[in-house]
Amino acid sequence: MVTEEFFRDRLRHLRNERQISAREMSLALGQNESYINKIETGKSSTTISSFLNICEYLAVSPADFFNDYVRNSVNVQEIIQYFQRLTPHQAEYMLDFLKDLSGGNH
């Protein structure tokens, strides 16, 4: 279940992962300098439209925003784009490689 605390923590995690300050992100989104800080501290909430802008700015899909299993989300969308261009044989090879790299089983 997604809670407000999860949302705030996930936003903070994704922002910090990209080494972006709350002030920098707020201003880049066209908001006042404390906008993101207020969301992360629970003093304010966001609209769906603003949430989608946040996702776009962080280069993360809304689904991945809520997926806390996605720990390294910085380049996930770019990786997916490259993966989709592979032949079936190449894709299978890369999947096996990723499983080996992450310690997963075949």
mmCIF file with all atom_site columns, C-alpha atoms in Angstrom:
data_model
loop_
_atom_site.group_PDB
_atom_site.id
_atom_site.type_symbol
_atom_site.label_atom_id
_atom_site.label_alt_id
_atom_site.label_comp_id
_atom_site.label_asym_id
_atom_site.label_entity_id
_atom_site.label_seq_id
_atom_site.pdbx_PDB_ins_code
_atom_site.Cartn_x
_atom_site.Cartn_y
_atom_site.Cartn_z
_atom_site.occupancy
_atom_site.B_iso_or_equiv
_atom_site.pdbx_formal_charge
_atom_site.auth_seq_id
_atom_site.auth_comp_id
_atom_site.auth_asym_id
_atom_site.auth_atom_id
_atom_site.pdbx_PDB_model_num
ATOM 1   C CA . MET A 1 1   ? 0.000  0.000   0.000   1.00 0.00 ? 1   MET A CA 1
ATOM 2   C CA . VAL A 1 2   ? 1.291  3.415   -0.955  1.00 0.00 ? 2   VAL A CA 1
ATOM 3   C CA . THR A 1 3   ? 1.303  5.858   1.908   1.00 0.00 ? 3   THR A CA 1
ATOM 4   C CA . GLU A 1 4   ? 2.125  9.562   2.028   1.00 0.00 ? 4   GLU A CA 1
ATOM 5   C CA . GLU A 1 5   ? 5.316  8.642   3.854   1.00 0.00 ? 5   GLU A CA 1
ATOM 6   C CA . PHE A 1 6   ? 6.307  6.235   1.067   1.00 0.00 ? 6   PHE A CA 1
ATOM 7   C CA . PHE A 1 7   ? 5.628  8.953   -1.514  1.00 0.00 ? 7   PHE A CA 1
ATOM 8   C CA . ARG A 1 8   ? 7.758  11.498  0.358   1.00 0.00 ? 8   ARG A CA 1
ATOM 9   C CA . ASP A 1 9   ? 10.599 9.020   0.928   1.00 0.00 ? 9   ASP A CA 1
ATOM 10  C CA . ARG A 1 10  ? 10.550 7.840   -2.679  1.00 0.00 ? 10  ARG A CA 1
ATOM 11  C CA . LEU A 1 11  ? 10.641 11.401  -4.001  1.00 0.00 ? 11  LEU A CA 1
ATOM 12  C CA . ARG A 1 12  ? 13.581 12.200  -1.718  1.00 0.00 ? 12  ARG A CA 1
ATOM 13  C CA . HIS A 1 13  ? 15.389 8.993   -2.752  1.00 0.00 ? 13  HIS A CA 1
ATOM 14  C CA . LEU A 1 14  ? 14.962 9.591   -6.485  1.00 0.00 ? 14  LEU A CA 1
ATOM 15  C CA . ARG A 1 15  ? 15.993 13.233  -6.154  1.00 0.00 ? 15  ARG A CA 1
ATOM 16  C CA . ASN A 1 16  ? 19.065 12.391  -4.078  1.00 0.00 ? 16  ASN A CA 1
ATOM 17  C CA . GLU A 1 17  ? 19.979 9.551   -6.435  1.00 0.00 ? 17  GLU A CA 1
ATOM 18  C CA . ARG A 1 18  ? 20.295 12.178  -9.161  1.00 0.00 ? 18  ARG A CA 1
ATOM 19  C CA . GLN A 1 19  ? 22.127 14.580  -6.839  1.00 0.00 ? 19  GLN A CA 1
ATOM 20  C CA . ILE A 1 20  ? 19.522 17.309  -7.274  1.00 0.00 ? 20  ILE A CA 1
ATOM 21  C CA . SER A 1 21  ? 18.742 19.692  -4.447  1.00 0.00 ? 21  SER A CA 1
ATOM 22  C CA . ALA A 1 22  ? 15.130 20.245  -3.450  1.00 0.00 ? 22  ALA A CA 1
ATOM 23  C CA . ARG A 1 23  ? 15.529 23.930  -4.288  1.00 0.00 ? 23  ARG A CA 1
ATOM 24  C CA . GLU A 1 24  ? 16.984 23.214  -7.730  1.00 0.00 ? 24  GLU A CA 1
ATOM 25  C CA . MET A 1 25  ? 14.180 20.797  -8.552  1.00 0.00 ? 25  MET A CA 1
ATOM 26  C CA . SER A 1 26  ? 11.500 23.185  -7.295  1.00 0.00 ? 26  SER A CA 1
ATOM 27  C CA . LEU A 1 27  ? 12.757 26.002  -9.485  1.00 0.00 ? 27  LEU A CA 1
ATOM 28  C CA . ALA A 1 28  ? 13.198 23.704  -12.518 1.00 0.00 ? 28  ALA A CA 1
ATOM 29  C CA . LEU A 1 29  ? 9.531  22.727  -12.147 1.00 0.00 ? 29  LEU A CA 1
ATOM 30  C CA . GLY A 1 30  ? 8.531  26.405  -12.167 1.00 0.00 ? 30  GLY A CA 1
ATOM 31  C CA . GLN A 1 31  ? 7.563  26.430  -8.494  1.00 0.00 ? 31  GLN A CA 1
ATOM 32  C CA . ASN A 1 32  ? 8.776  28.429  -5.509  1.00 0.00 ? 32  ASN A CA 1
ATOM 33  C CA . GLU A 1 33  ? 12.096 27.317  -4.052  1.00 0.00 ? 33  GLU A CA 1
ATOM 34  C CA . SER A 1 34  ? 10.546 25.404  -1.128  1.00 0.00 ? 34  SER A CA 1
ATOM 35  C CA . TYR A 1 35  ? 7.974  23.426  -3.179  1.00 0.00 ? 35  TYR A CA 1
ATOM 36  C CA . ILE A 1 36  ? 9.753  20.033  -3.130  1.00 0.00 ? 36  ILE A CA 1
ATOM 37  C CA . ASN A 1 37  ? 10.910 20.469  0.466   1.00 0.00 ? 37  ASN A CA 1
ATOM 38  C CA . LYS A 1 38  ? 7.317  21.048  1.562   1.00 0.00 ? 38  LYS A CA 1
ATOM 39  C CA . ILE A 1 39  ? 6.187  17.869  -0.232  1.00 0.00 ? 39  ILE A CA 1
ATOM 40  C CA . GLU A 1 40  ? 9.023  15.811  1.263   1.00 0.00 ? 40  GLU A CA 1
ATOM 41  C CA . THR A 1 41  ? 8.301  17.053  4.779   1.00 0.00 ? 41  THR A CA 1
ATOM 42  C CA . GLY A 1 42  ? 4.554  16.522  4.501   1.00 0.00 ? 42  GLY A CA 1
ATOM 43  C CA . LYS A 1 43  ? 3.697  20.220  4.740   1.00 0.00 ? 43  LYS A CA 1
ATOM 44  C CA . SER A 1 44  ? 2.182  20.175  1.261   1.00 0.00 ? 44  SER A CA 1
ATOM 45  C CA . SER A 1 45  ? 0.827  17.691  -1.247  1.00 0.00 ? 45  SER A CA 1
ATOM 46  C CA . THR A 1 46  ? 0.852  17.591  -5.025  1.00 0.00 ? 46  THR A CA 1
ATOM 47  C CA . THR A 1 47  ? -1.673 17.274  -7.812  1.00 0.00 ? 47  THR A CA 1
ATOM 48  C CA . ILE A 1 48  ? -1.691 14.510  -10.418 1.00 0.00 ? 48  ILE A CA 1
ATOM 49  C CA . SER A 1 49  ? -0.480 17.001  -13.009 1.00 0.00 ? 49  SER A CA 1
ATOM 50  C CA . SER A 1 50  ? 2.400  18.115  -10.777 1.00 0.00 ? 50  SER A CA 1
ATOM 51  C CA . PHE A 1 51  ? 3.233  14.489  -9.979  1.00 0.00 ? 51  PHE A CA 1
ATOM 52  C CA . LEU A 1 52  ? 3.528  13.740  -13.700 1.00 0.00 ? 52  LEU A CA 1
ATOM 53  C CA . ASN A 1 53  ? 5.811  16.767  -14.099 1.00 0.00 ? 53  ASN A CA 1
ATOM 54  C CA . ILE A 1 54  ? 7.934  15.475  -11.219 1.00 0.00 ? 54  ILE A CA 1
ATOM 55  C CA . CYS A 1 55  ? 8.200  12.065  -12.904 1.00 0.00 ? 55  CYS A CA 1
ATOM 56  C CA . GLU A 1 56  ? 9.153  13.663  -16.204 1.00 0.00 ? 56  GLU A CA 1
ATOM 57  C CA . TYR A 1 57  ? 11.788 15.811  -14.507 1.00 0.00 ? 57  TYR A CA 1
ATOM 58  C CA . LEU A 1 58  ? 13.243 12.791  -12.715 1.00 0.00 ? 58  LEU A CA 1
ATOM 59  C CA . ALA A 1 59  ? 13.060 10.735  -15.948 1.00 0.00 ? 59  ALA A CA 1
ATOM 60  C CA . VAL A 1 60  ? 11.085 7.980   -14.249 1.00 0.00 ? 60  VAL A CA 1
ATOM 61  C CA . SER A 1 61  ? 7.737  6.518   -15.232 1.00 0.00 ? 61  SER A CA 1
ATOM 62  C CA . PRO A 1 62  ? 4.880  6.909   -12.755 1.00 0.00 ? 62  PRO A CA 1
ATOM 63  C CA . ALA A 1 63  ? 4.893  3.107   -12.332 1.00 0.00 ? 63  ALA A CA 1
ATOM 64  C CA . ASP A 1 64  ? 8.612  3.074   -11.519 1.00 0.00 ? 64  ASP A CA 1
ATOM 65  C CA . PHE A 1 65  ? 8.137  5.967   -9.103  1.00 0.00 ? 65  PHE A CA 1
ATOM 66  C CA . PHE A 1 66  ? 5.948  3.697   -6.986  1.00 0.00 ? 66  PHE A CA 1
ATOM 67  C CA . ASN A 1 67  ? 8.101  0.593   -7.505  1.00 0.00 ? 67  ASN A CA 1
ATOM 68  C CA . ASP A 1 68  ? 10.573 0.614   -4.619  1.00 0.00 ? 68  ASP A CA 1
ATOM 69  C CA . TYR A 1 69  ? 12.282 -2.426  -6.143  1.00 0.00 ? 69  TYR A CA 1
ATOM 70  C CA . VAL A 1 70  ? 13.635 -0.070  -8.781  1.00 0.00 ? 70  VAL A CA 1
ATOM 71  C CA . ARG A 1 71  ? 16.681 1.102   -6.881  1.00 0.00 ? 71  ARG A CA 1
ATOM 72  C CA . ASN A 1 72  ? 18.778 2.361   -9.787  1.00 0.00 ? 72  ASN A CA 1
ATOM 73  C CA . SER A 1 73  ? 16.196 4.211   -11.800 1.00 0.00 ? 73  SER A CA 1
ATOM 74  C CA . VAL A 1 74  ? 18.421 6.851   -13.374 1.00 0.00 ? 74  VAL A CA 1
ATOM 75  C CA . ASN A 1 75  ? 18.841 5.078   -16.711 1.00 0.00 ? 75  ASN A CA 1
ATOM 76  C CA . VAL A 1 76  ? 16.032 2.512   -16.667 1.00 0.00 ? 76  VAL A CA 1
ATOM 77  C CA . GLN A 1 77  ? 14.070 4.145   -19.479 1.00 0.00 ? 77  GLN A CA 1
ATOM 78  C CA . GLU A 1 78  ? 17.182 4.470   -21.640 1.00 0.00 ? 78  GLU A CA 1
ATOM 79  C CA . ILE A 1 79  ? 18.098 0.822   -21.011 1.00 0.00 ? 79  ILE A CA 1
ATOM 80  C CA . ILE A 1 80  ? 14.585 -0.253  -22.006 1.00 0.00 ? 80  ILE A CA 1
ATOM 81  C CA . GLN A 1 81  ? 14.836 1.711   -25.259 1.00 0.00 ? 81  GLN A CA 1
ATOM 82  C CA . TYR A 1 82  ? 18.091 -0.034  -26.173 1.00 0.00 ? 82  TYR A CA 1
ATOM 83  C CA . PHE A 1 83  ? 16.749 -3.417  -25.114 1.00 0.00 ? 83  PHE A CA 1
ATOM 84  C CA . GLN A 1 84  ? 13.712 -3.027  -27.382 1.00 0.00 ? 84  GLN A CA 1
ATOM 85  C CA . ARG A 1 85  ? 16.014 -2.620  -30.405 1.00 0.00 ? 85  ARG A CA 1
ATOM 86  C CA . LEU A 1 86  ? 17.720 -6.001  -29.886 1.00 0.00 ? 86  LEU A CA 1
ATOM 87  C CA . THR A 1 87  ? 17.015 -9.135  -31.845 1.00 0.00 ? 87  THR A CA 1
ATOM 88  C CA . PRO A 1 88  ? 15.312 -11.926 -29.868 1.00 0.00 ? 88  PRO A CA 1
ATOM 89  C CA . HIS A 1 89  ? 18.649 -13.754 -29.593 1.00 0.00 ? 89  HIS A CA 1
ATOM 90  C CA . GLN A 1 90  ? 20.440 -10.623 -28.363 1.00 0.00 ? 90  GLN A CA 1
ATOM 91  C CA . ALA A 1 91  ? 17.656 -9.897  -25.871 1.00 0.00 ? 91  ALA A CA 1
ATOM 92  C CA . GLU A 1 92  ? 17.869 -13.425 -24.459 1.00 0.00 ? 92  GLU A CA 1
ATOM 93  C CA . TYR A 1 93  ? 21.647 -13.121 -24.156 1.00 0.00 ? 93  TYR A CA 1
ATOM 94  C CA . MET A 1 94  ? 21.355 -9.764  -22.355 1.00 0.00 ? 94  MET A CA 1
ATOM 95  C CA . LEU A 1 95  ? 18.675 -11.096 -20.015 1.00 0.00 ? 95  LEU A CA 1
ATOM 96  C CA . ASP A 1 96  ? 20.917 -14.022 -19.052 1.00 0.00 ? 96  ASP A CA 1
ATOM 97  C CA . PHE A 1 97  ? 23.810 -11.614 -18.554 1.00 0.00 ? 97  PHE A CA 1
ATOM 98  C CA . LEU A 1 98  ? 21.715 -9.346  -16.305 1.00 0.00 ? 98  LEU A CA 1
ATOM 99  C CA . LYS A 1 99  ? 20.506 -12.314 -14.272 1.00 0.00 ? 99  LYS A CA 1
ATOM 100 C CA . ASP A 1 100 ? 24.102 -13.455 -13.767 1.00 0.00 ? 100 ASP A CA 1
ATOM 101 C CA . LEU A 1 101 ? 25.197 -9.924  -12.891 1.00 0.00 ? 101 LEU A CA 1
ATOM 102 C CA . SER A 1 102 ? 22.481 -9.474  -10.279 1.00 0.00 ? 102 SER A CA 1
ATOM 103 C CA . GLY A 1 103 ? 22.819 -12.963 -8.815  1.00 0.00 ? 103 GLY A CA 1
ATOM 104 C CA . GLY A 1 104 ? 19.442 -14.109 -10.163 1.00 0.00 ? 104 GLY A CA 1
ATOM 105 C CA . ASN A 1 105 ? 18.692 -17.665 -11.214 1.00 0.00 ? 105 ASN A CA 1
ATOM 106 C CA . HIS A 1 106 ? 17.929 -18.786 -14.759 1.00 0.00 ? 106 HIS A CA 1
#
